[in-house]
Coordinates of C-alpha atoms and ligand atoms in Angstrom, one line a residue:
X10 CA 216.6 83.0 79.5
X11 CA 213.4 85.3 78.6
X12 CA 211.7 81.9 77.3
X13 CA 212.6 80.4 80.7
X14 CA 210.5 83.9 82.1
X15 CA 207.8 83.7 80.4
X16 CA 207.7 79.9 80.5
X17 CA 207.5 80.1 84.5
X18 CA 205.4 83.3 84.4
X19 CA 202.6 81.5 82.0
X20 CA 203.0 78.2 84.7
X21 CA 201.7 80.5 87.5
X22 CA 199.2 82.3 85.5
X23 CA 197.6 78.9 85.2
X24 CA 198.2 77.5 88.4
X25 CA 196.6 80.5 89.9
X26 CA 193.4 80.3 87.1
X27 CA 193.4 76.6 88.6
X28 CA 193.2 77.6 92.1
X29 CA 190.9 80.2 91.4
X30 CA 188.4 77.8 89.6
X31 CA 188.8 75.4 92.2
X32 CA 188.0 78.0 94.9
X33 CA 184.9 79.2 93.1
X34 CA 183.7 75.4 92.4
X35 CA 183.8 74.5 96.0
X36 CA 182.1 77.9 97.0
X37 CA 179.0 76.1 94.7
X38 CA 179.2 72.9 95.0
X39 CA 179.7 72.9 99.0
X40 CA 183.5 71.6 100.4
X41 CA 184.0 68.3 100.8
X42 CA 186.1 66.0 103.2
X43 CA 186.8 64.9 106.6
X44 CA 186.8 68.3 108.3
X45 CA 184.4 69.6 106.8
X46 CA 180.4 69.6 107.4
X47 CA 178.1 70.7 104.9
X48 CA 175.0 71.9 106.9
X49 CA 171.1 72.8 105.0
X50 CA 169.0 74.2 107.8
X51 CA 166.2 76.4 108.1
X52 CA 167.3 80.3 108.1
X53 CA 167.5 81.4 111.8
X54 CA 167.1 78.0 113.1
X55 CA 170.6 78.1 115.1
X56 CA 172.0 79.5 117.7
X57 CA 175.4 80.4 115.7
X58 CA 177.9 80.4 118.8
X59 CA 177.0 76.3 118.9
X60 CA 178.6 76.0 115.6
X61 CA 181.7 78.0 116.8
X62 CA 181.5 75.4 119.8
X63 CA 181.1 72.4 117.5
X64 CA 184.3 73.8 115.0
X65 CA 186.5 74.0 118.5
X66 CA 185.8 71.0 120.2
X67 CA 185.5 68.7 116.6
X68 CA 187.8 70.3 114.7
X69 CA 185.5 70.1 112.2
X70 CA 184.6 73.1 109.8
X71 CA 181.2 74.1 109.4
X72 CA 179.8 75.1 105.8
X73 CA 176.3 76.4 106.5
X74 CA 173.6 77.2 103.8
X75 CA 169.9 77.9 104.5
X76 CA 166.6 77.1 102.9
X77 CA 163.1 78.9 103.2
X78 CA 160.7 75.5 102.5
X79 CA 160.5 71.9 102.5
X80 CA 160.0 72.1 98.7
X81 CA 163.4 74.0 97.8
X82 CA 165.4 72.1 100.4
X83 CA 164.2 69.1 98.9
X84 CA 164.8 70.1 95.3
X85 CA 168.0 70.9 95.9
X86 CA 169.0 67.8 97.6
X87 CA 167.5 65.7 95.1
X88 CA 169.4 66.9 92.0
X89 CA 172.8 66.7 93.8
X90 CA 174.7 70.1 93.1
X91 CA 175.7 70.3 96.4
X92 CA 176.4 67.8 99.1
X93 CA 175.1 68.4 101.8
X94 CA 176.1 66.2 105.3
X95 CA 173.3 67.4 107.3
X96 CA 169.7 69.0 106.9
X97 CA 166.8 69.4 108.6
X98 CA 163.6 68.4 106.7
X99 CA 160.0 68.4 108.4
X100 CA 157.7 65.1 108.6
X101 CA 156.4 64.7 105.8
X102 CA 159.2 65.3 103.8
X103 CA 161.5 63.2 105.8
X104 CA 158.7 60.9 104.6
X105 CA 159.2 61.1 100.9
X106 CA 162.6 61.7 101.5
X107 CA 162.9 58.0 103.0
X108 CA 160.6 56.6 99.9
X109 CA 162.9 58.1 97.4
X110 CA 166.1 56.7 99.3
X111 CA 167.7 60.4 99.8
X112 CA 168.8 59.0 103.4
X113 CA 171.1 57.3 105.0
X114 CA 169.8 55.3 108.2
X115 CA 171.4 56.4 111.2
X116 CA 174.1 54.8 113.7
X117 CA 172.4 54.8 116.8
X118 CA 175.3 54.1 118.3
X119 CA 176.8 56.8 117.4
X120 CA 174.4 59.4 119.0
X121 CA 174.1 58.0 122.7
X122 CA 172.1 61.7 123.9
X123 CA 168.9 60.5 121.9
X124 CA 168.2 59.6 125.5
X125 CA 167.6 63.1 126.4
X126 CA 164.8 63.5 123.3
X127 CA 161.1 62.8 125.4
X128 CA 160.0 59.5 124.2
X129 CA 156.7 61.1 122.8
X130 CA 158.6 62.4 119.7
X131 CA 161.0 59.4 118.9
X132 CA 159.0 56.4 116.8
X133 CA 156.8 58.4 115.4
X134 CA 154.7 57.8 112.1
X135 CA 157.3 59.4 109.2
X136 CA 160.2 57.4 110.4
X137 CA 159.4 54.1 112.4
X138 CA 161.9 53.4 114.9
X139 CA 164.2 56.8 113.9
X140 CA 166.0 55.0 111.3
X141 CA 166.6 57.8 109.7
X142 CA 165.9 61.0 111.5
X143 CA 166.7 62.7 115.2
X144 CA 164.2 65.6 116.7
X145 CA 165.6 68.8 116.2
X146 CA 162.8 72.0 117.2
X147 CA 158.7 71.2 116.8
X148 CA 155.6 73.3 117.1
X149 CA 152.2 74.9 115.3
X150 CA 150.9 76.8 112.5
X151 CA 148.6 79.5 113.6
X152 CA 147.9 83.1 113.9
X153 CA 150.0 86.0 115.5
X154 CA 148.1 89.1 116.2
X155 CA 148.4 92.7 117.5
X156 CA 145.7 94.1 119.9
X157 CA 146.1 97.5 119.2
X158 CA 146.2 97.5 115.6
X159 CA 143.4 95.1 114.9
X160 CA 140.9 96.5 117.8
X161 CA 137.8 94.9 118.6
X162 CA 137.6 91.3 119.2
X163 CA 140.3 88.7 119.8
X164 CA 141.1 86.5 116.9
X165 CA 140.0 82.7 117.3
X166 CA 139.5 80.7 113.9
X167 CA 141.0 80.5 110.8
X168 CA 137.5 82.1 109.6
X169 CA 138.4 85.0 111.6
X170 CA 140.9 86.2 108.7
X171 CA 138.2 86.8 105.7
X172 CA 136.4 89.5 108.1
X173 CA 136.5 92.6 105.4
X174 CA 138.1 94.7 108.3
X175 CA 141.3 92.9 108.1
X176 CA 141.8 94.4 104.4
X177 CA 145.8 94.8 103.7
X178 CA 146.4 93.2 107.3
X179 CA 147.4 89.6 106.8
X180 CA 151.2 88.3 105.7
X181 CA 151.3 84.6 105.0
X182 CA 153.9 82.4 105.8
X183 CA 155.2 81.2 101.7
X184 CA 154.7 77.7 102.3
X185 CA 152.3 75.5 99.9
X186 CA 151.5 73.1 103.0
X187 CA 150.4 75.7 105.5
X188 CA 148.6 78.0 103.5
X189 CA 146.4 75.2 101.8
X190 CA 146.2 73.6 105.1
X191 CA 144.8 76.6 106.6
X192 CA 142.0 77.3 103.7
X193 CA 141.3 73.4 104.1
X194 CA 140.9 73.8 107.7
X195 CA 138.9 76.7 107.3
X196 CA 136.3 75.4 105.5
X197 CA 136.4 71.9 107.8
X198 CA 138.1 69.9 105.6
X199 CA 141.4 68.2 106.4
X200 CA 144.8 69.5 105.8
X201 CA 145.9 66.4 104.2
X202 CA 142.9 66.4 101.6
X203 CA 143.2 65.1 98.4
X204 CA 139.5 65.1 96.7
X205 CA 139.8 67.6 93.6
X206 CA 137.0 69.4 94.2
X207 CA 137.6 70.3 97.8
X208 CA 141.5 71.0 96.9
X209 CA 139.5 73.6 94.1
X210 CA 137.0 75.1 96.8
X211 CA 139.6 75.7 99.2
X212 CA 141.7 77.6 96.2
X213 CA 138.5 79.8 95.9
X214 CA 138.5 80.3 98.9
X215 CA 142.3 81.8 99.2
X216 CA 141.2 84.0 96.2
X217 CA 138.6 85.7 98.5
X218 CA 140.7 86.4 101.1
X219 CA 143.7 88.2 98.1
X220 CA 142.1 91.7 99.6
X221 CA 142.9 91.1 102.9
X222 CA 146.6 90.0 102.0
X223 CA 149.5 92.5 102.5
X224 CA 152.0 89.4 101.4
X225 CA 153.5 86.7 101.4
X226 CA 156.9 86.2 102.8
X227 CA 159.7 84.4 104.2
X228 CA 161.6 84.9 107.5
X229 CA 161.1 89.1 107.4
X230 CA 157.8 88.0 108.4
X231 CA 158.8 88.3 112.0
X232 CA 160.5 91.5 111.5
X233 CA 157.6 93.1 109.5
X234 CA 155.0 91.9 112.7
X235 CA 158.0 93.6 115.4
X236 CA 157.7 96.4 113.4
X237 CA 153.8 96.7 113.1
X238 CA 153.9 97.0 109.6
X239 CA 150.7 94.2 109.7
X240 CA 148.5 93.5 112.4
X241 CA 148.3 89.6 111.8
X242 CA 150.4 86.5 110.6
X243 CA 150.2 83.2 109.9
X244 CA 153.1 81.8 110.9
X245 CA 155.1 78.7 112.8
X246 CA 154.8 78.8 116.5
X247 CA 158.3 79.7 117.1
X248 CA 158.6 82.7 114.8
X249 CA 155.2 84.2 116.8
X250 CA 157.1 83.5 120.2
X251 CA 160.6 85.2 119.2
X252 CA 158.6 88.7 117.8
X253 CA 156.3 88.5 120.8
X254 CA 159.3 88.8 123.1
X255 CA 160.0 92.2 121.2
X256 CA 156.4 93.4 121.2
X257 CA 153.9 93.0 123.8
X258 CA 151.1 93.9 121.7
X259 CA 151.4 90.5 120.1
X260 CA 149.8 87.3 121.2
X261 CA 149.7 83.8 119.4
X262 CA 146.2 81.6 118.9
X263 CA 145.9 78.0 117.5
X264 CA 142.6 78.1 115.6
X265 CA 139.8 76.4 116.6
X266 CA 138.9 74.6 113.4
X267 CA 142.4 72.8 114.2
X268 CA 145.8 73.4 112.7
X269 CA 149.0 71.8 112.0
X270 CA 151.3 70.4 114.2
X271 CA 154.8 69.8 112.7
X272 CA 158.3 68.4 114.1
X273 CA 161.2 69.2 111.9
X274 CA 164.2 66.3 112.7
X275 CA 168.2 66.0 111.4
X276 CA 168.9 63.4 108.9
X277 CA 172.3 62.7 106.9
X278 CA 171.2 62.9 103.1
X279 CA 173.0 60.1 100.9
X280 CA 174.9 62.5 99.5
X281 CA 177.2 63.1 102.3
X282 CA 180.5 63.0 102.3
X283 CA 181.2 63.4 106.3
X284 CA 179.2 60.8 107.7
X285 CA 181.3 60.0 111.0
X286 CA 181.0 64.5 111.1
X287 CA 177.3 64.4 110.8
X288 CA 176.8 61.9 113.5
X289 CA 178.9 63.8 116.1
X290 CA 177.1 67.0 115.1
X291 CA 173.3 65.7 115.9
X292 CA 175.2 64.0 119.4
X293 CA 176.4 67.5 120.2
X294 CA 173.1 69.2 119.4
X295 CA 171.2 66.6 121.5
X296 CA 173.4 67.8 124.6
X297 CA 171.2 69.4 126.9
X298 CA 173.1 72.3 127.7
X299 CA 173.5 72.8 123.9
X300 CA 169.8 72.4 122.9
X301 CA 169.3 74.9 125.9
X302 CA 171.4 77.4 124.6
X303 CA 170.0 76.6 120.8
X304 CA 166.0 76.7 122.3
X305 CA 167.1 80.1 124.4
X306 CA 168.0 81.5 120.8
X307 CA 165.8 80.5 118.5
X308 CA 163.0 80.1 120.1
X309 CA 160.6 77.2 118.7
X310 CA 160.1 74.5 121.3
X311 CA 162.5 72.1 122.1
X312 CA 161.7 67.8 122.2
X313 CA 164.7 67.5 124.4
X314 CA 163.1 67.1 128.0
X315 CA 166.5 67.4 129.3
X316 CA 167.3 71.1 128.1
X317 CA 163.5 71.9 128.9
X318 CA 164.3 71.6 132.6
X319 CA 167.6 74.0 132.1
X320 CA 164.9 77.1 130.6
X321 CA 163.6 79.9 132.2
X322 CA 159.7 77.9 133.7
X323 CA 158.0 80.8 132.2
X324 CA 158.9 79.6 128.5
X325 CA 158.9 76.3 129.3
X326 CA 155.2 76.3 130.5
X327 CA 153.6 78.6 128.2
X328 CA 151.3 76.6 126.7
X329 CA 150.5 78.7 123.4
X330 CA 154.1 76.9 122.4
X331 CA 154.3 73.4 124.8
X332 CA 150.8 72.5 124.2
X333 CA 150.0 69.2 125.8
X334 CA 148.6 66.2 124.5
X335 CA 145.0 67.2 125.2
X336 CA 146.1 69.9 122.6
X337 CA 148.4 68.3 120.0
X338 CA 146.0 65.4 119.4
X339 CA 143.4 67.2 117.9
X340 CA 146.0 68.8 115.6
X341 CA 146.9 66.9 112.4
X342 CA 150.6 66.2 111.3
X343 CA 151.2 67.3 107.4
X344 CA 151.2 63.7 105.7
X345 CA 153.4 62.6 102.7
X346 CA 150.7 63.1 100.1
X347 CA 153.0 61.6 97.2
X348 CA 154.9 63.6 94.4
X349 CA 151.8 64.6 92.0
X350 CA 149.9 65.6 95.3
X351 CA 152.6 67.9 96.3
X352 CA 153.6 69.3 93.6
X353 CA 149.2 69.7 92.7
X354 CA 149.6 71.5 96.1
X355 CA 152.5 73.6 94.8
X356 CA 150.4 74.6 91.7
X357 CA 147.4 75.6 93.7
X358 CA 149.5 77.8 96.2
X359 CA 151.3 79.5 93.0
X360 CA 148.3 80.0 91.4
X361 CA 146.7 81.9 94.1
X362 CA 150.4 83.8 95.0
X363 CA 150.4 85.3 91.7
X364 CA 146.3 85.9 92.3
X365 CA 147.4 88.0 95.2
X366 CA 150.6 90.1 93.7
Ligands
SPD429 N1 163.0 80.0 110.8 C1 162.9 78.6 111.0 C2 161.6 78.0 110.5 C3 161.5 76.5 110.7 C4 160.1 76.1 110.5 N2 160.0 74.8 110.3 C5 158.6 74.5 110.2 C6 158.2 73.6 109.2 C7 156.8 73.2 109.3 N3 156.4 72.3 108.2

């Protein structure tokens, strides 16, 4: 009888190290199945009541992870850890994301409120025909500034930022992309260069603006501007208009030299194991009401034409973040410069990050 105890009591001992191990393996490698959708989005890039909306009327759970770049999302979808049934990639790396067959093409048929995206975002040059991608949130790269705690004259250009009174004032977005691209268009070159020697003259030229550089950060770059603790920022369009809805000190230029002008879609990587999930979940963001209440939240602008009639005119027709064409045109979309010219990019950025610790 005691073998029988401590035959039964060493059964649960495993059974729960079993569980355990499978609880822990699914907490890194992302759950899996029919009611479940893994999602890889931007951090703050959702309005989280939507996903509460989408587990009630799907049934579906959501598993949510976020990423801070292109270059990690990308990593990290590439060497397969995690599944991931959704994410939300920019241009140019749904670009080399399509070369390197990381996607599956979507079912149009599937998502019948593409009709509600304005046709001047669908077809465009990263993915012919939206095979593989759906508009999610677009917008700029330029600079946020504070009146007050810069003084004198209004910012303008992306030369405007070396000026030796800005010492300690600046916090850089961490992306290779747009801090290469705003060197490059500082100096009049394009930000999708690839001769050596200019990619070398525009790392010089980050060097010289280190003293100037309070840092370089991720999404506490919004907070840190709120809060004053830097009087300018090089950030994406939408983060400059959520902190300038906290701080009226704040305003938002596109440089003159020209900028970027990026649109960051859904796509379903190959990887994923909810397919039929991930379908219905780019439908329901494409809902108008939904991509309202998602635009109201997060604040980037919205390609849906539909939801931009259901927001407050004042948002939808400041033109700092709905620029029009006239605008837009002159402003250069991040191309996919290939894997050694990314990753050269990648090197040049780190080298001039650790410049500036
Ligand atoms: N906090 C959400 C940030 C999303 C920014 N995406 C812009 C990518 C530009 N390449």
């Amino acid at each position: 009888m005691k073998k029988l105890v401590q035959l039964f009591a060493l059964i649960f001992l495993l059974s729960a190290a079993i569980l355990f191990a499978l609880d822990r393996l699914n907490a890194t490698q992302g759950y899996s199945g029919e009611n479940v959708l893994n999602i890889y989005n931007w951090g703050d890039y959702i309005e989280p009541e939507l996903i509460d909306q989408f587990e009630k009327e799907t049934g579906i759970k959501v598993v949510y992870q976020t990423f801070d770049s292109n270059e990690a999302m990308m990593t990290k979808v590439e060497q397969g850890g995690t599944t991931y049934d959704i994410a939300v990639p920019s241009d140019y790396a749904i670009a080399k994301m399509i070369d390197e067959d990381l996607l599956i093409p979507l079912d149009q048929s599937k998502i019948p409120n593409v009709k509600h995206i304005d046709p001047r975002f669908l077809d465009v040059s990263f993915d012919p025909g939206n095979k593989y991608s759906i508009p999610y949130f677009w917008g700029t790269v330029g600079i946020v500034y504070n009146r007050d705690l810069i003084g004198g004259d209004a910012i303008t250009s992306w030369k405007d930022l070396w000026k030796p009174e800005y010492k300690n004032q600046i916090l850089l977005a961490d992306g290779a992309r747009e801090v290469m691209g705003m060197s490059l268009n500082s100096l009049g070159y394009s930000l999708n260069e690839t001769d050596e020697a200019k990619l070398q003259e525009a790392k010089r030229n980050l060097m010289e603006l280190t003293p100037n550089i309070k840092a370089i950060v991720g999404d506490e770059i919004k907070l840190l501007l709120a809060n004053e603790e830097a009087g300018i920022g090089v950030v994406w369009s939408g983060d400059a208009n959520e902190i300038m809805s906290e701080n009226d000190k704040l305003d938002y230029v596109v440089p003159s030299e020209g900028s970027n002008v990026w649109f960051d879609n859904i796509v379903i990587p190959k990887t994923a194991k909810n397919v039929e999930g991930a379908h219905k979940f780019i439908d329901f963001m494409l809902d108008p009401e939904n991509a309202a209440k998602n635009t109201d939240y997060v604040g980037y602008s919205t390609p849906n034409k539909d939801a931009l009639r259901l927001l407050d005119p004042e948002v939808a027709e400041d033109e700092r973040f709905y620029p029009g064409e006239d605008v837009t045109d002159k402003l250069e979309v991040y191309e996919n410069l290939g894997k050694e010219m990314l990753a050269h990019y990648n090197e040049l950025f780190l080298e001039f990050k650790m410049h500036s610790k």
